[in-house]
Amino acid sequence: MGRFVRLVPHVAGNGVLAVVAWRAAVRALSTGRLPCSGGEGRVLRIAASIAEGVPVDLAECLSTMDSVNIGLVVDAVYRAGGYAAPGGVGAGRGEWS
């Protein structure tokens, strides 16, 4: 699939799982070997932190994110904690009721 993502068979079914080399992706981002926008880089850093504990400066990342990306982060944090997204958050669209 790519330098940082590989597909592996799912052990409990017919599907496949994507395995991400989070630390390698963040290292490549930090050294300029992974081209992406600033927003994409911030989302990647937060995702790597949630997935593998890669250190991230949340103040730096969150302070410049738009509401859509902050909604995605909120959804990811809830799901990482084992919860459904809170009522009103629209599938990462940052929509609060």
GROMACS .gro file of C-alpha atoms in nm:
model
   97
    1MET     CA    1   0.000   0.000   0.000
    2GLY     CA    2   0.269   0.241   0.090
    3ARG     CA    3   0.580   0.305   0.289
    4PHE     CA    4   0.398   0.321   0.621
    5VAL     CA    5   0.087   0.106   0.574
    6ARG     CA    6   0.061  -0.265   0.500
    7LEU     CA    7  -0.240  -0.493   0.478
    8VAL     CA    8  -0.261  -0.816   0.678
    9PRO     CA    9  -0.534  -1.081   0.684
   10HIS     CA   10  -0.793  -1.041   0.958
   11VAL     CA   11  -0.771  -1.335   1.197
   12ALA     CA   12  -1.146  -1.358   1.258
   13GLY     CA   13  -1.285  -1.323   0.910
   14ASN     CA   14  -1.237  -1.272   0.541
   15GLY     CA   15  -1.128  -0.909   0.561
   16VAL     CA   16  -0.794  -0.739   0.595
   17LEU     CA   17  -0.649  -0.497   0.848
   18ALA     CA   18  -0.430  -0.197   0.778
   19VAL     CA   19  -0.116  -0.192   0.995
   20VAL     CA   20   0.042   0.153   1.022
   21ALA     CA   21   0.406   0.213   1.111
   22TRP     CA   22   0.315   0.521   1.318
   23ARG     CA   23   0.660   0.602   1.455
   24ALA     CA   24   0.822   0.570   1.113
   25ALA     CA   25   0.556   0.793   0.958
   26VAL     CA   26   0.604   1.064   1.222
   27ARG     CA   27   0.984   1.040   1.183
   28ALA     CA   28   0.947   1.083   0.807
   29LEU     CA   29   0.713   1.378   0.864
   30SER     CA   30   0.960   1.540   1.105
   31THR     CA   31   1.250   1.507   0.862
   32GLY     CA   32   1.059   1.633   0.558
   33ARG     CA   33   1.041   1.292   0.388
   34LEU     CA   34   0.661   1.270   0.411
   35PRO     CA   35   0.503   1.556   0.219
   36CYS     CA   36   0.166   1.670   0.348
   37SER     CA   37  -0.014   1.984   0.451
   38GLY     CA   38   0.030   2.128   0.798
   39GLY     CA   39  -0.318   2.012   0.897
   40GLU     CA   40  -0.256   1.660   0.769
   41GLY     CA   41   0.068   1.647   0.964
   42ARG     CA   42  -0.103   1.755   1.285
   43VAL     CA   43  -0.376   1.491   1.243
   44LEU     CA   44  -0.107   1.229   1.175
   45ARG     CA   45   0.083   1.325   1.491
   46ILE     CA   46  -0.231   1.302   1.706
   47ALA     CA   47  -0.332   0.970   1.548
   48ALA     CA   48   0.017   0.831   1.615
   49SER     CA   49  -0.008   0.946   1.975
   50ILE     CA   50  -0.343   0.775   2.025
   51ALA     CA   51  -0.237   0.458   1.844
   52GLU     CA   52   0.114   0.408   1.981
   53GLY     CA   53   0.189   0.671   2.242
   54VAL     CA   54   0.408   0.881   2.014
   55PRO     CA   55   0.461   1.210   2.200
   56VAL     CA   56   0.267   1.505   2.057
   57ASP     CA   57   0.237   1.871   2.154
   58LEU     CA   58  -0.142   1.902   2.173
   59ALA     CA   59  -0.132   2.278   2.225
   60GLU     CA   60   0.065   2.321   1.904
   61CYS     CA   61  -0.152   2.079   1.706
   62LEU     CA   62  -0.495   2.181   1.829
   63SER     CA   63  -0.447   2.557   1.833
   64THR     CA   64  -0.433   2.579   1.454
   65MET     CA   65  -0.688   2.311   1.359
   66ASP     CA   66  -1.020   2.392   1.203
   67SER     CA   67  -1.345   2.266   1.356
   68VAL     CA   68  -1.371   1.970   1.116
   69ASN     CA   69  -1.031   1.831   1.215
   70ILE     CA   70  -1.093   1.898   1.584
   71GLY     CA   71  -1.418   1.703   1.545
   72LEU     CA   72  -1.221   1.413   1.398
   73VAL     CA   73  -0.978   1.426   1.691
   74VAL     CA   74  -1.264   1.434   1.943
   75ASP     CA   75  -1.425   1.133   1.775
   76ALA     CA   76  -1.092   0.945   1.776
   77VAL     CA   77  -1.031   1.018   2.145
   78TYR     CA   78  -1.378   0.892   2.240
   79ARG     CA   79  -1.337   0.578   2.030
   80ALA     CA   80  -0.987   0.514   2.170
   81GLY     CA   81  -1.144   0.525   2.515
   82GLY     CA   82  -1.399   0.265   2.411
   83TYR     CA   83  -1.693   0.503   2.379
   84ALA     CA   84  -1.916   0.603   2.094
   85ALA     CA   85  -1.882   0.963   1.986
   86PRO     CA   86  -2.085   1.190   2.214
   87GLY     CA   87  -2.439   1.273   2.109
   88GLY     CA   88  -2.439   1.535   1.840
   89VAL     CA   89  -2.086   1.488   1.709
   90GLY     CA   90  -2.139   1.406   1.347
   91ALA     CA   91  -1.892   1.139   1.238
   92GLY     CA   92  -1.588   1.362   1.263
   93ARG     CA   93  -1.756   1.666   1.113
   94GLY     CA   94  -1.719   1.865   1.432
   95GLU     CA   95  -2.092   1.922   1.460
   96TRP     CA   96  -2.209   1.966   1.817
   97SER     CA   97  -2.574   1.990   1.906
   0.00000   0.00000   0.00000
